[in-house]
XYZ file of C-alpha atoms in Angstrom:
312
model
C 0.000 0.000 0.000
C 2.953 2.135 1.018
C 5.799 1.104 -0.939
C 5.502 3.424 -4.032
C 4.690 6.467 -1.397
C 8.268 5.895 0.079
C 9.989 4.470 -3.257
C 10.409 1.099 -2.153
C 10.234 -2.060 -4.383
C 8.834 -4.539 -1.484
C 7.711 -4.127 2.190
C 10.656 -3.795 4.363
C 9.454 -4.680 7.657
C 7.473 -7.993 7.164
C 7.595 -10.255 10.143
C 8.093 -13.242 8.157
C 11.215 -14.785 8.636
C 13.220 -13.593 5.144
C 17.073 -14.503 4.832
C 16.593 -11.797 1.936
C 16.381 -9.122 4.572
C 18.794 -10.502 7.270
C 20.811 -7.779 9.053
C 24.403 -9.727 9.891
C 25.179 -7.207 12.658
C 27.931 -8.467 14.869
C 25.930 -10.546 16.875
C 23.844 -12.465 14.220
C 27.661 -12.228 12.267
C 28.878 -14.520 15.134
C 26.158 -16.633 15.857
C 25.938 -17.479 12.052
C 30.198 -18.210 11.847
C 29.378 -20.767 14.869
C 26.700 -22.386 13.216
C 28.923 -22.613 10.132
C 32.127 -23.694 12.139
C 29.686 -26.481 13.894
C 28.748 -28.256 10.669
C 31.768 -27.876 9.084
C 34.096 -29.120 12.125
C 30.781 -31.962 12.646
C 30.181 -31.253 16.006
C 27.492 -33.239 17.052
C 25.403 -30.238 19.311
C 25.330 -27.070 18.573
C 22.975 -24.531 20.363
C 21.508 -21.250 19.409
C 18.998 -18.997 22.130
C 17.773 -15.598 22.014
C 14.892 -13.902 23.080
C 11.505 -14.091 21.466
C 12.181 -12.246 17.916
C 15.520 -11.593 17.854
C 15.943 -13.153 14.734
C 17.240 -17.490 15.064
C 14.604 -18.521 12.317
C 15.692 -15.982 10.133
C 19.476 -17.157 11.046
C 18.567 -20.917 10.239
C 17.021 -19.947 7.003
C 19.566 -18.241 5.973
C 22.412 -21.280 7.144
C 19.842 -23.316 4.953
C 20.744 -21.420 2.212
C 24.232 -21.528 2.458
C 24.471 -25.599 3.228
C 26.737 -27.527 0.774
C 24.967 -30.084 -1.687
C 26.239 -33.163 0.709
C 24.144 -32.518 3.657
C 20.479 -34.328 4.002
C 18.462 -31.904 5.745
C 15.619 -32.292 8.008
C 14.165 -29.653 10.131
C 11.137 -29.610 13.260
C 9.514 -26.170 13.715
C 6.101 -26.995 16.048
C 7.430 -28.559 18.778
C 4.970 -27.718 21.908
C 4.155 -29.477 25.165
C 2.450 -32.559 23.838
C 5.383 -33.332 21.545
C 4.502 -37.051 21.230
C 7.152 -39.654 19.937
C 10.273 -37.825 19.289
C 11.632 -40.575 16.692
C 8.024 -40.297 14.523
C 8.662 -36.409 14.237
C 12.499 -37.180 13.088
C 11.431 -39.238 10.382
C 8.619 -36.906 9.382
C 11.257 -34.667 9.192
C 13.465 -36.362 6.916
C 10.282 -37.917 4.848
C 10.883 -41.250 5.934
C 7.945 -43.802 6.160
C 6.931 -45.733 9.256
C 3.528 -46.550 8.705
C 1.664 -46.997 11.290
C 4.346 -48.178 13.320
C 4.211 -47.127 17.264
C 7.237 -49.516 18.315
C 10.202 -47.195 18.868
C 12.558 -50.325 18.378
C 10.988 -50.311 14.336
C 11.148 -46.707 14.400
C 14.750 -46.641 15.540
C 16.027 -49.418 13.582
C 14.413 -47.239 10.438
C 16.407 -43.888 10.970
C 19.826 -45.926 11.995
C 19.257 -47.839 8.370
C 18.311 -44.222 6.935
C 21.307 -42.422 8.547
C 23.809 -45.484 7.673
C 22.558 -45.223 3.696
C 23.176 -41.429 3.957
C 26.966 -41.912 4.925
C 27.397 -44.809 2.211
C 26.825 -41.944 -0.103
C 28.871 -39.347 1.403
C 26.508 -37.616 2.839
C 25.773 -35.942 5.975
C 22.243 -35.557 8.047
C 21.410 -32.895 9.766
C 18.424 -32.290 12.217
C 17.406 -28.648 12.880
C 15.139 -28.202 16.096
C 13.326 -25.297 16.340
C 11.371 -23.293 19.385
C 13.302 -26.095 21.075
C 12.687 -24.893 24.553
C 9.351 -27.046 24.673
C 10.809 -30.150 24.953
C 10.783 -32.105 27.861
C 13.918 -33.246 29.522
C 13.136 -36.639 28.802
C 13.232 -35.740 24.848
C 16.127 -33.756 25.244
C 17.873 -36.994 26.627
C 16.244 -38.837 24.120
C 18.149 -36.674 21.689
C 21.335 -37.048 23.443
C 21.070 -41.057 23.263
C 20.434 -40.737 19.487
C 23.731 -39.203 18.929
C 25.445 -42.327 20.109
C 24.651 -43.434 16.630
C 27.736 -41.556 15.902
C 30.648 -43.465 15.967
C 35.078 -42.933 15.218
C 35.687 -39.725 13.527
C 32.719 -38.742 11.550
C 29.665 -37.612 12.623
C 27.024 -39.371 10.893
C 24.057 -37.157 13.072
C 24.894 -33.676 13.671
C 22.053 -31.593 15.412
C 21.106 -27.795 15.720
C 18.742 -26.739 18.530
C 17.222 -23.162 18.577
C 15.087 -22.244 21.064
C 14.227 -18.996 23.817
C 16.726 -18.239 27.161
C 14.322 -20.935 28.687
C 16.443 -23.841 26.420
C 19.777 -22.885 27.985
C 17.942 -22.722 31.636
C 17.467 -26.350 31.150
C 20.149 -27.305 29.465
C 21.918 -26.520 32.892
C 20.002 -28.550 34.483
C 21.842 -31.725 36.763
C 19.786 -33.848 34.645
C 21.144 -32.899 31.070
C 24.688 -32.661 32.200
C 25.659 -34.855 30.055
C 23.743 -33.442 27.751
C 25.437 -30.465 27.784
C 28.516 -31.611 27.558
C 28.294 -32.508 24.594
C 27.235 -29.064 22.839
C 30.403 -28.239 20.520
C 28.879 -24.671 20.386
C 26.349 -22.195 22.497
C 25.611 -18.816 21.703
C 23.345 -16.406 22.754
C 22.058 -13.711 20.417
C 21.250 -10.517 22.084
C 18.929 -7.726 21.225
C 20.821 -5.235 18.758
C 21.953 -2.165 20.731
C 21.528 1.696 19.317
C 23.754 1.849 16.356
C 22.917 -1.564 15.466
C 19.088 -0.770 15.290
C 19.643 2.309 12.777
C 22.349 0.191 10.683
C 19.209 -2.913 10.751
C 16.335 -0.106 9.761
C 18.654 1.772 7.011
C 19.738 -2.083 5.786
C 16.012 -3.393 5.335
C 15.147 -0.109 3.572
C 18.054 -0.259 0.975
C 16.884 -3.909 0.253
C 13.467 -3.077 0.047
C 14.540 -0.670 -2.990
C 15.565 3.083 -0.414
C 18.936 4.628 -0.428
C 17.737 7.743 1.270
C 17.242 8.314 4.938
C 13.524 7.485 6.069
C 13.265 7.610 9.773
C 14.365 10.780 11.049
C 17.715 10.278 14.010
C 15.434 11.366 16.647
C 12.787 8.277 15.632
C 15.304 5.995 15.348
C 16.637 6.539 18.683
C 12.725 6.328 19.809
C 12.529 3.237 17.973
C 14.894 1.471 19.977
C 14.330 2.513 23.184
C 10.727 0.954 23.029
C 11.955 -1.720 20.943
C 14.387 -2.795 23.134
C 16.006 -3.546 19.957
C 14.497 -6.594 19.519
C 14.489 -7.165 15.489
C 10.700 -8.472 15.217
C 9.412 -5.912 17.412
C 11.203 -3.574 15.096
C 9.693 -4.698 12.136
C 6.158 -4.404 13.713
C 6.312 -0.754 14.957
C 8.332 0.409 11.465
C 5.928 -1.345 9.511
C 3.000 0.627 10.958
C 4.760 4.109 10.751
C 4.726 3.601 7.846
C 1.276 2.941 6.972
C 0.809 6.278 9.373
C 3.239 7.968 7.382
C 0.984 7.448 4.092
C -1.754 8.087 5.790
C -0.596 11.099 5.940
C 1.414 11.730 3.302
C 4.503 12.650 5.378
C 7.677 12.080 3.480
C 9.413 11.055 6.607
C 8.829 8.831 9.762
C 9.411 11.297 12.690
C 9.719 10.334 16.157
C 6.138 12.380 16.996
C 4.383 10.282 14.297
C 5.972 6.927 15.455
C 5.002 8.096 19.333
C 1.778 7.923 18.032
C 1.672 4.877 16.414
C 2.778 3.417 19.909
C 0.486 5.421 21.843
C -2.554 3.800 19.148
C -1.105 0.129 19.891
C -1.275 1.327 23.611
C -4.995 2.285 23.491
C -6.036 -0.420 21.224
C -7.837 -3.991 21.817
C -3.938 -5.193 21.397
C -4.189 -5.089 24.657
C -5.640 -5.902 27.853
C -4.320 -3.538 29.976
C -4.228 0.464 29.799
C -1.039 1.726 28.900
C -0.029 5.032 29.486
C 1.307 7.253 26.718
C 4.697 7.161 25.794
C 6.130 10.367 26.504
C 6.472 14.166 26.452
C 8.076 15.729 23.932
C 10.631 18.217 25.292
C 13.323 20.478 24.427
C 17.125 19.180 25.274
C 19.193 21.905 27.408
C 22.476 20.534 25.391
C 21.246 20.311 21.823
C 20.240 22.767 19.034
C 16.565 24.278 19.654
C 15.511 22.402 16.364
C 16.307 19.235 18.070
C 14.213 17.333 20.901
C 14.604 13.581 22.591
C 11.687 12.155 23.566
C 11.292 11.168 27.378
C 9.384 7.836 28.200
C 7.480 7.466 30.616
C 7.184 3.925 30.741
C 9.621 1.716 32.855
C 11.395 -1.331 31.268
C 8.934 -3.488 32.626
C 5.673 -1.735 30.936
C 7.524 -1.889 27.650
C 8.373 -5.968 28.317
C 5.045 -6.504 28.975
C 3.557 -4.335 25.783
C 5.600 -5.842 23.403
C 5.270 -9.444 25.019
C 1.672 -9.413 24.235
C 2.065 -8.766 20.789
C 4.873 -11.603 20.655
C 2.701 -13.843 22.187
């Protein structure tokens, strides 16, 4: 609706994880080298958390991408409480058939078979686990025992788990210790601090089609703060500026009309509870009279619990 408005070729913001439109800060720089350096040095765990949003699917995606033509893929995205029988989701996973099997001896001796055809060839199998941090601790160990498959040098099962803060939690517990021990690699991708936020906006918007600025310095900086720089949560507010800023027909996102995009979400059915507007709009003592910050007046904990709603 907005893209010729702003001279862009695509929407920047979507939500969707895209590897087309992902930012390689320092952080996601790192926690994409590890990934790389786990599959190519075959570790046999390797362990990626973050906070809700902060970009792992897009991360996997993109490692998907970038995967040599001798690895055999197979990846689990809905794991929830009620997982069921971990070894019937692997082979769903890889497209294996097991009929209507329920015996987990048949359903083990079919992935062993499966795995020892794939390294006949040359080939390596990977599982990808994501939104990990539902599964039990009795899957988790369940995981462990299936990478005893793996035997001298080569790794014939290599695994990548992705999951919230809550997966490392339990990966520490006494239970998984041995678990844990064997993770080749654990990283933790943080939120993207200030500079990092207007390098991810001013990144998206070139992609989308936009070399010139959008977001004025002042919104930026506004954007992060109630961001927390947390990449989806980003996307969400951006993306609605700029269906303000047609609206309106500004030619740039300000930080008074993306206060009041916030302030809207604040008031609206989003939800449950009243939340105060954002802030006053004031001038700075130490800056130029043409320049103003913006002064929240919600605490860290109003903002976690706004923006946790809409991630839930």
């Amino acid at each position: 609706m907005y893209e010729a408005h702003f001279g862009l070729k695509e929407k920047p913001f979507s939500i969707l994880p895209d590897p087309s439109f992902l930012y390689l800060g320092r952080k996601h720089q790192m926690a994409f080298t590890l990934l790389e350096y786990a599959i190519e040095n075959q570790a046999g765990f390797a362990v990626i958390t973050g906070e809700v949003g902060c970009g792992k699917t897009t991360l996997i995606r993109h490692l998907l991408n970038r995967l040599s033509g001798d690895i055999t893929v197979g990846m689990i995205t809905n794991t929830h409480e009620s997982f069921g029988q971990l070894l019937q989701w692997i082979l769903h996973a890889f497209g294996l058939d097991y009929g209507n099997s329920r015996s987990k001896v048949t359903l083990y001796r079919i992935f062993t078979d499966f795995l020892i055809a794939e390294y006949a060839k040359g080939r390596r199998t990977l599982l990808i686990i994501d939104e990990a941090q539902n599964l039990s601790l009795a899957i988790l160990e369940e995981l462990r025992m299936l990478s005893n498959i793996n035997a001298d040098k080569d790794q014939v099962l290599q695994m990548i788990l992705s999951g919230q803060p809550e997966l490392k939690e339990k990966l520490k517990r006494q239970e998984l210790r041995q678990f844990a021990q064997r993770v080749a690699v654990d990283y933790e991708l943080l939120p993207l601090d200030a500079e990092e936020t207007a390098h991810y906006v001013t990144t998206r918007l070139q992609i989308a089609g936009r070399d010139a600025p959008l977001f004025t310095p002042e919104a930026i900086e506004l954007l992060h703060r109630h961001t927390q720089g947390i990449p989806r949560r980003i996307n969400i507010l951006c993306d609605m500026a700029l269906v303000y800023g047609y609206a309106g027909q500004q030619q740039q996102i300000d930080a008074s009309l993306l206060e009041e995009v916030i302030g809207d979400k604040a008031r609206t059915g989003i939800f449950t509870d009243p939340v105060p507007l954002l802030g006053d709009v004031v001038p700075d003592a130490d800056e130029a009279p043409s320049r103003r910050v913006i002064r929240s007046k919600l605490d860290k904990q109003s903002l976690r619990d706004m923006f946790g709603k809409i991630d839930s």
